[in-house]
């Protein structure tokens, strides 16, 4: 029997858990990516991590995601019922145990004067590993290969890599190099293409509906 939007539906993927909550007061798509952190020290840093710092950075990561996705809405069209509704998004990072993780996150504590571009942050899908540092919570101004500069933040950028968009649009080979406002280029704006894996998983969850960015 096919699933319909009247049923509670959720899906566990290798990268996140996703759920459609279509009939609550505030209908939304809920996505949680569980991160297991390894707390590392960068060059010249000798002060060990304490729990207060760990909580601070995890919480700030989620605040940066909330800001990045605050205007994002997903359109759901139920093909078997002939109506369309708009869903909010609740995308977040869960602090998971190692055995329940989607990703292992190597979070490096760096000197407070370090900038976000001092060390390379990256997502490595084949090993389910993300490399970040504490300077990544800062906005910075990167320049793409076309010489265009924007205001950018690494955390939502890497999060989108982690939930299925594996392209950097600031590179010469990207067909989206000219879209400098894109969060996967040097800007901060979300595009539908960035969520295509999420939209595909939603359509797998609810085969009688089609999903797109509103």
Tab-separated table of N, CA, C and O in Angstrom, residues 91-181:
chain	number	residue	atom	x	y	z
A	91	UNK	N	15.762	22.363	10.006
A	91	UNK	CA	16.978	21.616	9.745
A	91	UNK	C	17.947	21.866	10.894
A	91	UNK	O	18.223	23.019	11.244
A	92	UNK	N	18.479	20.810	11.471
A	92	UNK	CA	19.346	20.991	12.635
A	92	UNK	C	20.391	19.894	12.712
A	92	UNK	O	20.327	18.870	12.012
A	93	UNK	N	21.342	20.127	13.600
A	93	UNK	CA	22.394	19.166	13.912
A	93	UNK	C	22.103	18.589	15.286
A	93	UNK	O	21.899	19.325	16.256
A	94	UNK	N	22.065	17.276	15.364
A	94	UNK	CA	21.947	16.603	16.649
A	94	UNK	C	23.320	16.141	17.109
A	94	UNK	O	24.139	15.707	16.300
A	95	UNK	N	23.563	16.239	18.388
A	95	UNK	CA	24.845	15.768	18.936
A	95	UNK	C	24.695	14.302	19.280
A	95	UNK	O	24.103	13.935	20.297
A	96	UNK	N	25.197	13.435	18.404
A	96	UNK	CA	24.930	12.017	18.512
A	96	UNK	C	26.059	11.228	19.127
A	96	UNK	O	27.210	11.664	19.178
A	97	UNK	N	25.705	10.029	19.601
A	97	UNK	CA	26.713	9.078	20.043
A	97	UNK	C	27.406	8.482	18.821
A	97	UNK	O	26.860	8.459	17.721
A	98	UNK	N	28.589	7.975	19.024
A	98	UNK	CA	29.365	7.454	17.900
A	98	UNK	C	28.604	6.371	17.136
A	98	UNK	O	28.578	6.369	15.905
A	99	UNK	N	27.938	5.467	17.855
A	99	UNK	CA	27.279	4.354	17.168
A	99	UNK	C	26.021	4.782	16.431
A	99	UNK	O	25.526	4.042	15.573
A	100	UNK	N	25.484	5.969	16.742
A	100	UNK	CA	24.271	6.446	16.078
A	100	UNK	C	24.537	7.626	15.145
A	100	UNK	O	23.601	8.241	14.654
A	101	UNK	N	25.792	7.914	14.891
A	101	UNK	CA	26.140	9.111	14.130
A	101	UNK	C	25.799	8.952	12.644
A	101	UNK	O	25.800	7.842	12.108
A	102	UNK	N	25.511	10.084	12.008
A	102	UNK	CA	25.549	10.155	10.553
A	102	UNK	C	26.945	10.581	10.082
A	102	UNK	O	27.435	10.111	9.058
A	103	UNK	N	27.542	11.509	10.850
A	103	UNK	CA	28.851	12.046	10.494
A	103	UNK	C	29.764	12.078	11.721
A	103	UNK	O	29.309	12.342	12.824
A	104	UNK	N	31.047	11.842	11.489
A	104	UNK	CA	32.072	12.145	12.482
A	104	UNK	C	32.638	13.512	12.142
A	104	UNK	O	33.099	13.744	11.017
A	105	UNK	N	32.584	14.432	13.105
A	105	UNK	CA	33.014	15.807	12.869
A	105	UNK	C	34.298	16.070	13.654
A	105	UNK	O	34.312	16.000	14.885
A	106	UNK	N	35.366	16.351	12.924
A	106	UNK	CA	36.642	16.686	13.540
A	106	UNK	C	36.653	18.201	13.730
A	106	UNK	O	36.891	18.956	12.787
A	107	UNK	N	36.346	18.633	14.944
A	107	UNK	CA	36.251	20.063	15.237
A	107	UNK	C	37.525	20.506	15.950
A	107	UNK	O	37.797	20.091	17.072
A	108	UNK	N	38.263	21.358	15.278
A	108	UNK	CA	39.567	21.783	15.760
A	108	UNK	C	39.450	23.156	16.431
A	108	UNK	O	38.943	24.104	15.838
A	109	UNK	N	39.917	23.228	17.679
A	109	UNK	CA	39.978	24.520	18.364
A	109	UNK	C	41.210	25.275	17.873
A	109	UNK	O	42.334	24.781	17.974
A	110	UNK	N	40.963	26.461	17.322
A	110	UNK	CA	42.073	27.250	16.792
A	110	UNK	C	42.190	28.550	17.586
A	110	UNK	O	41.323	28.908	18.383
A	111	UNK	N	43.270	29.258	17.354
A	111	UNK	CA	43.523	30.506	18.063
A	111	UNK	C	42.403	31.502	17.768
A	111	UNK	O	41.907	31.570	16.621
A	112	UNK	N	41.976	32.291	18.740
A	112	UNK	CA	40.860	33.237	18.529
A	112	UNK	C	41.080	34.225	17.394
A	112	UNK	O	40.109	34.743	16.827
A	113	UNK	N	42.329	34.499	17.033
A	113	UNK	CA	42.585	35.432	15.930
A	113	UNK	C	42.517	34.759	14.559
A	113	UNK	O	42.612	35.439	13.534
A	114	UNK	N	42.337	33.440	14.519
A	114	UNK	CA	42.241	32.733	13.238
A	114	UNK	C	40.979	33.156	12.504
A	114	UNK	O	39.940	33.430	13.109
A	115	UNK	N	41.074	33.193	11.189
A	115	UNK	CA	39.909	33.489	10.356
A	115	UNK	C	39.332	32.185	9.823
A	115	UNK	O	39.982	31.135	9.859
A	116	UNK	N	38.108	32.272	9.291
A	116	UNK	CA	37.438	31.070	8.808
A	116	UNK	C	38.199	30.394	7.674
A	116	UNK	O	38.084	29.188	7.482
A	117	UNK	N	38.975	31.173	6.920
A	117	UNK	CA	39.696	30.610	5.779
A	117	UNK	C	41.108	30.153	6.141
A	117	UNK	O	41.850	29.694	5.280
A	118	UNK	N	41.508	30.268	7.410
A	118	UNK	CA	42.873	29.892	7.802
A	118	UNK	C	43.122	28.408	7.544
A	118	UNK	O	44.179	28.014	7.047
A	119	UNK	N	42.149	27.570	7.896
A	119	UNK	CA	42.232	26.128	7.650
A	119	UNK	C	41.067	25.717	6.755
A	119	UNK	O	39.989	26.306	6.830
A	120	UNK	N	41.290	24.717	5.945
A	120	UNK	CA	40.249	24.294	5.010
A	120	UNK	C	39.208	23.427	5.710
A	120	UNK	O	39.536	22.414	6.325
A	121	UNK	N	37.959	23.836	5.599
A	121	UNK	CA	36.852	23.018	6.085
A	121	UNK	C	36.330	22.193	4.913
A	121	UNK	O	36.283	22.675	3.784
A	122	UNK	N	35.931	20.961	5.191
A	122	UNK	CA	35.510	20.103	4.087
A	122	UNK	C	34.668	18.950	4.598
A	122	UNK	O	34.736	18.567	5.772
A	123	UNK	N	33.874	18.404	3.679
A	123	UNK	CA	33.062	17.215	3.929
A	123	UNK	C	33.618	16.090	3.073
A	123	UNK	O	33.844	16.267	1.867
A	124	UNK	N	33.832	14.941	3.692
A	124	UNK	CA	34.372	13.777	2.986
A	124	UNK	C	33.338	12.656	3.034
A	124	UNK	O	33.305	11.863	3.988
A	125	UNK	N	32.449	12.576	2.033
A	125	UNK	CA	31.340	11.615	2.081
A	125	UNK	C	31.770	10.158	2.198
A	125	UNK	O	31.097	9.366	2.864
A	126	UNK	N	32.880	9.800	1.557
A	126	UNK	CA	33.264	8.387	1.531
A	126	UNK	C	33.677	7.868	2.906
A	126	UNK	O	33.573	6.669	3.187
A	127	UNK	N	34.129	8.776	3.770
A	127	UNK	CA	34.484	8.377	5.132
A	127	UNK	C	33.508	8.925	6.167
A	127	UNK	O	33.740	8.775	7.367
A	128	UNK	N	32.442	9.568	5.690
A	128	UNK	CA	31.428	10.168	6.580
A	128	UNK	C	32.077	11.081	7.618
A	128	UNK	O	31.761	11.036	8.804
A	129	UNK	N	32.996	11.912	7.127
A	129	UNK	CA	33.783	12.783	8.001
A	129	UNK	C	33.653	14.231	7.559
A	129	UNK	O	33.660	14.531	6.363
A	130	UNK	N	33.536	15.121	8.545
A	130	UNK	CA	33.512	16.562	8.294
A	130	UNK	C	34.654	17.201	9.069
A	130	UNK	O	34.856	16.906	10.252
A	131	UNK	N	35.410	18.070	8.408
A	131	UNK	CA	36.509	18.797	9.042
A	131	UNK	C	36.088	20.251	9.226
A	131	UNK	O	35.792	20.949	8.247
A	132	UNK	N	36.056	20.719	10.472
A	132	UNK	CA	35.706	22.099	10.799
A	132	UNK	C	36.682	22.632	11.839
A	132	UNK	O	37.401	21.863	12.481
A	133	UNK	N	36.667	23.949	12.009
A	133	UNK	CA	37.416	24.549	13.113
A	133	UNK	C	36.576	25.642	13.745
A	133	UNK	O	35.559	26.064	13.192
A	134	UNK	N	36.998	26.095	14.912
A	134	UNK	CA	36.173	27.026	15.676
A	134	UNK	C	36.049	28.386	15.005
A	134	UNK	O	35.097	29.134	15.279
A	135	UNK	N	36.945	28.738	14.109
A	135	UNK	CA	36.831	30.005	13.380
A	135	UNK	C	35.724	29.967	12.333
A	135	UNK	O	35.341	31.019	11.800
A	136	UNK	N	35.190	28.785	12.029
A	136	UNK	CA	34.164	28.677	10.991
A	136	UNK	C	32.843	29.329	11.370
A	136	UNK	O	31.972	29.491	10.513
A	137	UNK	N	32.669	29.714	12.618
A	137	UNK	CA	31.428	30.403	12.984
A	137	UNK	C	31.443	31.860	12.524
A	137	UNK	O	30.405	32.525	12.527
A	138	UNK	N	32.594	32.356	12.088
A	138	UNK	CA	32.705	33.744	11.650
A	138	UNK	C	32.331	33.896	10.174
A	138	UNK	O	32.727	33.076	9.343
A	139	UNK	N	31.581	34.947	9.851
A	139	UNK	CA	31.412	35.314	8.449
A	139	UNK	C	32.751	35.785	7.890
A	139	UNK	O	33.591	36.343	8.617
A	140	UNK	N	32.950	35.562	6.593
A	140	UNK	CA	34.154	36.062	5.942
A	140	UNK	C	33.827	36.407	4.494
A	140	UNK	O	32.687	36.223	4.043
A	141	UNK	N	34.796	36.931	3.776
A	141	UNK	CA	34.577	37.401	2.411
A	141	UNK	C	35.471	36.636	1.438
A	141	UNK	O	36.571	37.082	1.124
A	142	UNK	N	34.996	35.479	0.959
A	142	UNK	CA	35.798	34.724	-0.008
A	142	UNK	C	35.673	35.325	-1.414
A	142	UNK	O	34.736	36.070	-1.712
A	143	UNK	N	36.602	34.982	-2.267
A	143	UNK	CA	36.595	35.386	-3.670
A	143	UNK	C	36.609	34.128	-4.530
A	143	UNK	O	37.425	33.232	-4.304
A	144	UNK	N	35.689	34.048	-5.493
A	144	UNK	CA	35.662	32.862	-6.354
A	144	UNK	C	36.649	33.027	-7.514
A	144	UNK	O	37.333	34.051	-7.629
A	145	UNK	N	36.733	32.009	-8.370
A	145	UNK	CA	37.746	32.043	-9.438
A	145	UNK	C	37.464	33.113	-10.476
A	145	UNK	O	38.353	33.480	-11.252
A	146	UNK	N	36.234	33.652	-10.492
A	146	UNK	CA	35.901	34.740	-11.409
A	146	UNK	C	36.232	36.106	-10.812
A	146	UNK	O	35.964	37.138	-11.431
A	147	UNK	N	36.779	36.099	-9.585
A	147	UNK	CA	37.151	37.355	-8.957
A	147	UNK	C	36.023	38.053	-8.228
A	147	UNK	O	36.173	39.206	-7.798
A	148	UNK	N	34.882	37.364	-8.034
A	148	UNK	CA	33.738	37.945	-7.344
A	148	UNK	C	33.796	37.601	-5.856
A	148	UNK	O	34.109	36.470	-5.472
A	149	UNK	N	33.462	38.581	-5.033
A	149	UNK	CA	33.544	38.431	-3.582
A	149	UNK	C	32.161	38.559	-2.967
A	149	UNK	O	31.314	39.299	-3.459
A	150	UNK	N	31.920	37.819	-1.882
A	150	UNK	CA	30.644	37.905	-1.178
A	150	UNK	C	30.831	37.694	0.314
A	150	UNK	O	31.934	37.433	0.786
A	151	UNK	N	29.724	37.813	1.055
A	151	UNK	CA	29.707	37.516	2.486
A	151	UNK	C	29.250	36.074	2.646
A	151	UNK	O	28.206	35.680	2.118
A	152	UNK	N	29.976	35.303	3.407
A	152	UNK	CA	29.790	33.849	3.406
A	152	UNK	C	30.002	33.297	4.813
A	152	UNK	O	30.661	33.918	5.652
A	153	UNK	N	29.420	32.118	5.056
A	153	UNK	CA	29.688	31.397	6.303
A	153	UNK	C	29.871	29.925	5.984
A	153	UNK	O	29.099	29.347	5.214
A	154	UNK	N	30.873	29.307	6.598
A	154	UNK	CA	31.239	27.935	6.257
A	154	UNK	C	30.264	26.894	6.791
A	154	UNK	O	30.114	25.824	6.189
A	155	UNK	N	29.599	27.169	7.920
A	155	UNK	CA	28.815	26.112	8.561
A	155	UNK	C	27.616	25.679	7.715
A	155	UNK	O	27.465	24.486	7.408
A	156	UNK	N	26.715	26.577	7.288
A	156	UNK	CA	25.623	26.111	6.435
A	156	UNK	C	26.112	25.586	5.085
A	156	UNK	O	25.492	24.679	4.502
A	157	UNK	N	27.210	26.133	4.580
A	157	UNK	CA	27.787	25.633	3.327
A	157	UNK	C	28.179	24.163	3.468
A	157	UNK	O	27.786	23.315	2.645
A	158	UNK	N	28.922	23.844	4.520
A	158	UNK	CA	29.346	22.459	4.717
A	158	UNK	C	28.158	21.567	5.084
A	158	UNK	O	28.126	20.381	4.710
A	159	UNK	N	27.180	22.106	5.798
A	159	UNK	CA	25.985	21.329	6.126
A	159	UNK	C	25.260	20.900	4.849
A	159	UNK	O	24.800	19.748	4.738
A	160	UNK	N	25.164	21.794	3.866
A	160	UNK	CA	24.514	21.431	2.602
A	160	UNK	C	25.302	20.357	1.863
A	160	UNK	O	24.713	19.466	1.238
A	161	UNK	N	26.627	20.414	1.936
A	161	UNK	CA	27.418	19.293	1.402
A	161	UNK	C	27.029	18.004	2.122
A	161	UNK	O	26.859	16.949	1.497
A	162	UNK	N	26.885	18.086	3.442
A	162	UNK	CA	26.629	16.887	4.240
A	162	UNK	C	25.248	16.291	3.993
A	162	UNK	O	25.046	15.101	4.229
A	163	UNK	N	24.293	17.100	3.527
A	163	UNK	CA	22.955	16.556	3.267
A	163	UNK	C	22.725	16.310	1.777
A	163	UNK	O	21.592	16.141	1.344
A	164	UNK	N	23.825	16.283	0.997
A	164	UNK	CA	23.682	15.733	-0.338
A	164	UNK	C	24.073	16.586	-1.517
A	164	UNK	O	24.020	16.115	-2.661
A	165	UNK	N	24.475	17.846	-1.310
A	165	UNK	CA	24.892	18.671	-2.450
A	165	UNK	C	26.412	18.721	-2.467
A	165	UNK	O	27.025	19.397	-1.651
A	166	UNK	N	27.012	18.021	-3.406
A	166	UNK	CA	28.451	17.783	-3.365
A	166	UNK	C	29.260	18.686	-4.296
A	166	UNK	O	30.413	18.365	-4.617
A	167	UNK	N	28.673	19.794	-4.713
A	167	UNK	CA	29.360	20.666	-5.672
A	167	UNK	C	29.717	22.002	-5.029
A	167	UNK	O	28.914	22.589	-4.308
A	168	UNK	N	30.928	22.469	-5.308
A	168	UNK	CA	31.328	23.830	-4.939
A	168	UNK	C	31.154	24.710	-6.171
A	168	UNK	O	31.775	24.462	-7.211
A	169	UNK	N	30.343	25.744	-6.041
A	169	UNK	CA	29.987	26.555	-7.195
A	169	UNK	C	30.953	27.720	-7.419
A	169	UNK	O	30.762	28.514	-8.345
A	170	UNK	N	31.979	27.836	-6.600
A	170	UNK	CA	32.973	28.901	-6.769
A	170	UNK	C	34.111	28.482	-7.692
A	170	UNK	O	35.015	29.271	-7.967
A	171	UNK	N	34.064	27.229	-8.170
A	171	UNK	CA	35.132	26.701	-9.008
A	171	UNK	C	34.864	26.963	-10.487
A	171	UNK	O	33.712	27.129	-10.901
A	172	UNK	N	35.907	26.947	-11.279
A	172	UNK	CA	35.797	27.278	-12.702
A	172	UNK	C	34.877	26.320	-13.445
A	172	UNK	O	34.186	26.717	-14.390
A	173	UNK	N	34.835	25.064	-13.034
A	173	UNK	CA	34.032	24.068	-13.743
A	173	UNK	C	32.544	24.152	-13.428
A	173	UNK	O	31.737	23.491	-14.069
A	174	UNK	N	32.170	24.955	-12.447
A	174	UNK	CA	30.765	24.996	-12.033
A	174	UNK	C	29.913	25.768	-13.030
A	174	UNK	O	30.254	26.894	-13.419
A	175	UNK	N	28.762	25.214	-13.430
A	175	UNK	CA	27.832	25.969	-14.286
A	175	UNK	C	27.158	27.111	-13.537
A	175	UNK	O	26.466	27.922	-14.150
A	176	UNK	N	27.355	27.167	-12.213
A	176	UNK	CA	26.722	28.203	-11.392
A	176	UNK	C	27.727	29.217	-10.873
A	176	UNK	O	27.452	29.922	-9.895
A	177	UNK	N	28.870	29.319	-11.538
A	177	UNK	CA	29.910	30.242	-11.092
A	177	UNK	C	29.412	31.677	-11.028
A	177	UNK	O	29.794	32.450	-10.137
A	178	UNK	N	28.521	32.055	-11.943
A	178	UNK	CA	28.021	33.435	-11.993
A	178	UNK	C	27.019	33.736	-10.881
A	178	UNK	O	26.718	34.906	-10.616
A	179	UNK	N	26.511	32.713	-10.229
A	179	UNK	CA	25.525	32.913	-9.157
A	179	UNK	C	26.257	33.183	-7.854
A	179	UNK	O	26.329	32.341	-6.958
A	180	UNK	N	26.768	34.386	-7.722
A	180	UNK	CA	27.620	34.704	-6.578
A	180	UNK	C	26.844	34.851	-5.276
A	180	UNK	O	27.442	34.833	-4.203
A	181	UNK	N	25.521	34.980	-5.352
A	181	UNK	CA	24.717	35.044	-4.124
A	181	UNK	C	24.449	33.666	-3.528
A	181	UNK	O	23.965	33.552	-2.403
